[in-house]
């Protein structure tokens, strides 16, 4: 069972897990614990003396979050110092209670310690987990065996491209005709191969197959081995099949002629096509797959024939039918095994070459930092290094712990030992397990569950939501409690396992924890009446007028039907047009409902398209935001490539015409024709893009893009589009900002253009 967390009595020793939902004051709690560590507050503290900011490790997962944490902690230190220095200074309940726990004679010393800590915050150990790993590798280079001066690269795409082409030259150019034909059919060119294997190369760790060393031999040798294996298995399968294929179809023909089954379900033509597929497969020794349609596969089974047999009990049940049921799947698996084996050869070789090239260049990426530190902590010198790190950082607090992956967990466990913490240390993990389920930022729910098991009996929760209204909190509590309180089932988050008929004895690693609300007066109103915080539309296409149009339950529930999108759009328009609709913010101020106050959450781009089109038909603009979509895959990214290419080669007629005809530029056909026929107008365009190229070279890509947008009036034109214009402009500006940042690390304009091309 989890305990309710009280910031001033929370034990500052050992390993502890704080499970907190969004809006329950995680950052506030971290700052409170930080104050206590600076003051050495609490009888259960693992430290005999106050700590300083460089000794308190606070980690999270983004640079923005670290800066926010650092600023919030600094502000809290200053506020606490003022409260101790002057008892008449207004202080919140926590600071007042903290002050009362100290002898008034020591308040001046406490204020000094807090002031000193606030001044030291620029030297504090508040950082991302990747940055901390990098520091440990650099500061303990002798123990870790790493180089002192390693360059951190945020993008290794150029090196990956080189390695892929090295693989192609080394292995694919020397293949036999059969091997080359296979490569041409499946990989075609290096860029296609990269798309096939990049997921495995970019993952932190890949579980290699048993023959993981296959890349140490030439691809041709590996291809021959796989080809021989396939042919051996294929010959065996065909030999077995020859003995029963003829008998099977003779039996079916006789049964059809005797009208033992409904021929509409398996008529003569269908049967003959199936038999021909078998004959073609048997007659061609090299043919692997069996060209059976899904209908053939379904019908040529024991159960498939029973469905059409006049007397199901007398339907044939022969070894041939039993063998046939899995034959097509066996053949497809055999082909996949062959293709995957060759793909693993490419993965193994390119990954090994990539690591070698990085070492020669003294480079490392974010993933390398984690893997290198994990491997060092696993090695013979790992125990000493872990002890050194614990002495340097006796306390560690990990914010957003739900985003932890298995490698990050292993690092923390190796240093602090979650199950049996080292004396005089503290590891505090703060996270929301519900978010871990969705795998955000590469999180692994199983890593979280390992931490939860290791800290069994030392779990805490934050019981109050400070962000949402009381009505919303109550509605969410009620909704999830319905699933959690059932005596049977997997619980609210589908992780409960029933170990007995008694629900109290079930194993539920992610229980639902209801919370209370702090903002009891927050509410939204319509027509002078408070509205429910949560309303479910189920089984019908709901309308704000109360009318209910019939719709299929599946379509309405899935939200993918046009009726559901139309209903949603109608409800939004009605809400925007209602002068009585308002909401109260946390300061108690009432506001009317504006378009920016409304968000529609969808599952995929198709549902988003339906909603946006429905809103557009009603004259409501909307922007589609998605973490799943890459800005590099958009039309604006393709157009940006055309513009940058034209800036580098303004005299190249083909490049410049492509840039001018870019869809994002939106030039009318008459204007484009004028460039073609009017020599003076064409020369002006050449000079204009040459000037863009010079501005790019001297001031940067971002100012150049801004100039282009201004010259062609793109912002105003895009904002006037009925749908998609705002998003297109956002994409262009986002790309320009990303390119400006990348320009700091890349050498020259062509390298920046290559980055954009490869990112897409």
XYZ file of N, CA and C in Angstrom, residues 91-208:
354
model
N 4.688 33.657 5.043
C 5.188 32.363 4.568
C 4.031 31.390 4.475
N 4.132 30.447 3.524
C 3.058 29.462 3.402
C 3.165 28.459 4.536
N 2.193 27.571 4.595
C 2.102 26.644 5.731
C 3.333 25.759 5.823
N 3.867 25.325 4.689
C 5.025 24.424 4.742
C 6.234 25.136 5.322
N 6.521 26.346 4.850
C 7.678 27.067 5.368
C 7.495 27.407 6.840
N 6.273 27.746 7.222
C 6.026 28.050 8.629
C 6.282 26.823 9.499
N 5.823 25.665 9.046
C 6.047 24.433 9.810
C 7.523 24.065 9.837
N 8.196 24.243 8.708
C 9.627 23.947 8.651
C 10.391 24.836 9.623
N 10.031 26.092 9.673
C 10.711 27.022 10.577
C 10.487 26.623 12.026
N 9.274 26.171 12.344
C 8.968 25.798 13.722
C 9.729 24.564 14.180
N 10.228 23.767 13.226
C 10.977 22.566 13.597
C 12.396 22.878 14.040
N 12.820 24.146 13.925
C 14.174 24.539 14.321
C 14.097 25.490 15.512
N 15.110 25.434 16.333
C 15.229 26.365 17.457
C 15.359 27.778 16.907
N 14.567 28.721 17.394
C 14.676 30.104 16.896
C 16.091 30.651 16.940
N 16.907 30.134 17.860
C 18.283 30.622 17.941
C 19.093 30.233 16.708
N 18.627 29.195 15.972
C 19.369 28.741 14.780
C 18.779 29.287 13.486
N 17.732 30.125 13.587
C 17.076 30.604 12.361
C 18.031 31.419 11.488
N 18.856 32.225 12.115
C 19.795 33.046 11.336
C 20.773 32.153 10.565
N 21.229 31.079 11.214
C 22.138 30.146 10.522
C 21.402 29.440 9.382
N 20.151 29.064 9.607
C 19.362 28.427 8.546
C 19.202 29.374 7.355
N 18.905 30.637 7.646
C 18.760 31.608 6.568
C 20.051 31.735 5.777
N 21.172 31.730 6.487
C 22.471 31.824 5.800
C 22.699 30.605 4.895
N 22.385 29.415 5.414
C 22.564 28.203 4.604
C 21.683 28.240 3.353
N 20.458 28.662 3.524
C 19.539 28.719 2.387
C 19.982 29.771 1.381
N 20.430 30.926 1.872
C 20.947 31.962 0.971
C 22.159 31.462 0.206
N 23.069 30.805 0.906
C 24.275 30.274 0.266
C 23.912 29.253 -0.806
N 22.959 28.396 -0.494
C 22.536 27.386 -1.476
C 21.922 28.045 -2.707
N 21.125 29.102 -2.492
C 20.525 29.800 -3.630
C 21.598 30.396 -4.529
N 22.660 30.928 -3.921
C 23.744 31.504 -4.710
C 24.550 30.431 -5.439
N 24.506 29.197 -4.925
C 25.255 28.091 -5.534
C 24.450 27.360 -6.612
N 23.241 27.776 -6.863
C 22.396 27.003 -7.768
C 22.955 26.919 -9.176
N 23.761 27.883 -9.586
C 24.391 27.778 -10.904
C 25.374 26.614 -10.957
N 25.862 26.185 -9.796
C 26.769 25.036 -9.719
C 26.042 23.779 -9.259
N 24.734 23.838 -9.201
C 23.963 22.701 -8.693
C 23.996 21.535 -9.667
N 23.690 20.359 -9.128
C 23.660 19.141 -9.948
C 22.239 18.873 -10.412
N 21.623 19.869 -11.035
C 20.307 19.696 -11.653
C 20.550 19.538 -13.144
N 20.292 18.367 -13.690
C 20.677 18.088 -15.073
C 19.845 16.947 -15.637
N 19.937 16.790 -16.951
C 19.298 15.630 -17.574
C 20.115 14.384 -17.272
N 19.482 13.246 -17.368
C 20.192 11.999 -17.099
C 21.323 11.787 -18.098
N 21.126 12.201 -19.360
C 22.182 12.066 -20.357
C 23.373 12.943 -20.005
N 23.096 14.187 -19.574
C 24.188 15.091 -19.221
C 24.954 14.564 -18.017
N 24.248 13.970 -17.069
C 24.923 13.405 -15.913
C 25.822 12.237 -16.320
N 25.334 11.377 -17.194
C 26.156 10.265 -17.687
C 27.410 10.791 -18.379
N 27.247 11.812 -19.201
C 28.406 12.383 -19.894
C 29.425 12.915 -18.889
N 28.941 13.606 -17.843
C 29.858 14.147 -16.839
C 30.582 13.032 -16.106
N 29.869 11.974 -15.763
C 30.510 10.872 -15.049
C 31.587 10.214 -15.913
N 31.319 10.038 -17.191
C 32.308 9.431 -18.077
C 33.534 10.328 -18.227
N 33.293 11.639 -18.300
C 34.411 12.559 -18.487
C 35.225 12.712 -17.201
N 34.547 12.861 -16.049
C 35.255 13.097 -14.801
C 35.906 11.836 -14.249
N 35.414 10.679 -14.671
C 35.994 9.408 -14.206
C 36.516 8.617 -15.408
N 37.259 9.307 -16.245
C 37.722 8.693 -17.491
C 38.613 7.486 -17.225
N 39.427 7.536 -16.169
C 40.305 6.398 -15.886
C 39.495 5.172 -15.482
N 38.486 5.393 -14.635
C 37.650 4.269 -14.203
C 36.778 3.748 -15.332
N 36.306 4.670 -16.183
C 35.366 4.265 -17.230
C 36.059 3.818 -18.509
N 37.356 4.152 -18.645
C 38.061 3.778 -19.860
C 37.661 4.590 -21.065
N 36.992 5.734 -20.855
C 36.576 6.573 -21.972
C 37.597 7.679 -22.207
N 37.484 8.343 -23.336
C 38.386 9.430 -23.672
C 38.035 10.670 -22.855
N 39.053 11.504 -22.588
C 38.803 12.722 -21.829
C 37.996 13.721 -22.655
N 38.297 13.792 -23.945
C 37.682 14.813 -24.791
C 36.824 14.150 -25.855
N 35.581 13.908 -25.506
C 34.640 13.302 -26.437
C 33.676 14.365 -26.942
N 33.514 14.421 -28.253
C 32.558 15.359 -28.840
C 31.175 14.714 -28.849
N 30.199 15.448 -28.337
C 28.831 14.950 -28.305
C 28.119 15.425 -29.561
N 27.630 14.489 -30.343
C 26.909 14.802 -31.579
C 25.435 14.495 -31.366
N 24.621 15.484 -31.665
C 23.181 15.276 -31.532
C 22.584 14.611 -32.760
N 23.338 14.584 -33.859
C 22.819 13.989 -35.090
C 23.952 13.270 -35.807
N 23.799 11.961 -35.964
C 24.819 11.148 -36.628
C 24.374 10.703 -38.018
N 23.417 11.408 -38.602
C 22.868 10.945 -39.868
C 23.932 10.871 -40.955
N 24.828 11.864 -41.002
C 25.877 11.850 -42.018
C 26.774 10.627 -41.901
N 27.121 10.255 -40.663
C 27.960 9.078 -40.450
C 27.204 7.808 -40.803
N 25.919 7.752 -40.467
C 25.121 6.581 -40.847
C 25.094 6.421 -42.371
N 24.927 7.528 -43.079
C 24.898 7.460 -44.541
C 26.212 6.913 -45.089
N 27.317 7.361 -44.510
C 28.621 6.876 -44.960
C 28.758 5.378 -44.705
N 28.338 4.935 -43.516
C 28.473 3.523 -43.155
C 27.603 2.646 -44.060
N 26.378 3.100 -44.359
C 25.495 2.331 -45.232
C 26.123 2.177 -46.613
N 26.711 3.226 -47.129
C 27.349 3.157 -48.452
C 28.614 2.305 -48.419
N 29.325 2.329 -47.298
C 30.477 1.431 -47.142
C 30.022 -0.024 -47.196
N 28.911 -0.302 -46.527
C 28.386 -1.676 -46.555
C 28.008 -2.067 -47.972
N 27.359 -1.166 -48.686
C 26.914 -1.459 -50.052
C 28.105 -1.752 -50.955
N 29.143 -0.923 -50.839
C 30.329 -1.134 -51.683
C 31.064 -2.420 -51.302
N 31.127 -2.693 -49.992
C 31.899 -3.845 -49.523
C 31.214 -5.166 -49.840
N 29.901 -5.219 -49.713
C 29.206 -6.504 -49.779
C 28.307 -6.680 -50.999
N 27.668 -5.622 -51.464
C 26.669 -5.787 -52.517
C 27.264 -5.765 -53.915
N 28.364 -5.044 -54.092
C 28.971 -4.973 -55.427
C 29.590 -6.300 -55.854
N 29.918 -7.162 -54.895
C 30.625 -8.410 -55.211
C 29.698 -9.624 -55.228
N 28.398 -9.414 -55.204
C 27.463 -10.532 -55.147
C 27.362 -11.260 -56.489
N 26.967 -12.515 -56.406
C 26.681 -13.302 -57.599
C 25.416 -12.772 -58.254
N 25.125 -13.197 -59.501
C 23.884 -12.729 -60.142
C 22.633 -12.997 -59.312
N 22.551 -14.178 -58.689
C 21.378 -14.485 -57.869
C 21.306 -13.561 -56.656
N 22.448 -13.369 -56.005
C 22.469 -12.487 -54.839
C 22.161 -11.050 -55.213
N 22.718 -10.582 -56.331
C 22.457 -9.218 -56.778
C 20.984 -9.032 -57.138
N 20.387 -10.058 -57.727
C 18.968 -9.976 -58.073
C 18.116 -9.873 -56.809
N 18.494 -10.641 -55.788
C 17.739 -10.573 -54.529
C 17.883 -9.186 -53.908
N 19.091 -8.659 -53.861
C 19.316 -7.325 -53.283
C 18.539 -6.273 -54.057
N 18.537 -6.376 -55.373
C 17.812 -5.408 -56.183
C 16.313 -5.481 -55.915
N 15.809 -6.687 -55.707
C 14.372 -6.857 -55.482
C 13.944 -6.402 -54.094
N 14.820 -6.560 -53.097
C 14.419 -6.295 -51.715
C 14.981 -4.997 -51.148
N 16.209 -4.614 -51.542
C 16.832 -3.418 -50.964
C 16.957 -2.281 -51.976
N 17.119 -2.636 -53.232
C 17.190 -1.704 -54.361
C 18.391 -0.763 -54.310
N 18.512 0.052 -53.256
C 19.602 1.009 -53.171
C 19.907 1.294 -51.709
N 21.052 1.939 -51.411
C 21.435 2.161 -50.004
C 20.392 2.906 -49.192
N 19.722 3.900 -49.767
C 18.733 4.669 -49.007
C 17.562 3.803 -48.571
N 17.160 2.870 -49.433
C 16.063 1.967 -49.074
C 16.507 1.026 -47.959
N 17.741 0.532 -48.050
C 18.267 -0.332 -46.990
C 18.293 0.415 -45.661
N 18.688 1.677 -45.689
C 18.706 2.471 -44.465
C 17.320 2.561 -43.845
N 16.296 2.769 -44.652
C 14.941 2.834 -44.132
C 14.524 1.513 -43.498
N 15.057 0.405 -44.031
C 14.697 -0.914 -43.499
C 15.354 -1.182 -42.146
N 16.556 -0.665 -41.929
C 17.320 -1.055 -40.739
C 17.495 0.060 -39.728
N 17.069 1.284 -40.051
C 17.373 2.395 -39.148
C 16.711 2.237 -37.784
N 15.534 1.607 -37.740
C 14.868 1.418 -36.455
C 15.739 0.597 -35.518
N 16.396 -0.421 -36.053
C 17.252 -1.281 -35.228
C 18.543 -0.574 -34.845
N 19.072 0.250 -35.735
C 20.321 0.943 -35.443
C 20.124 2.082 -34.456
N 18.969 2.733 -34.500
C 18.735 3.883 -33.637
C 18.230 3.483 -32.262
N 17.767 2.234 -32.122
C 17.330 1.782 -30.803
C 18.530 1.665 -29.884
N 18.267 1.871 -28.580
C 19.367 1.826 -27.627
C 20.047 0.456 -27.624
N 19.261 -0.592 -27.629
C 19.803 -1.941 -27.664
C 18.907 -2.798 -28.538
N 19.515 -3.745 -29.238
C 18.759 -4.643 -30.095
C 19.095 -6.068 -29.695
N 18.070 -6.892 -29.510
C 18.292 -8.304 -29.219
C 18.662 -9.005 -30.516
N 19.926 -9.304 -30.659
C 20.409 -9.943 -31.881
C 20.012 -11.417 -31.896
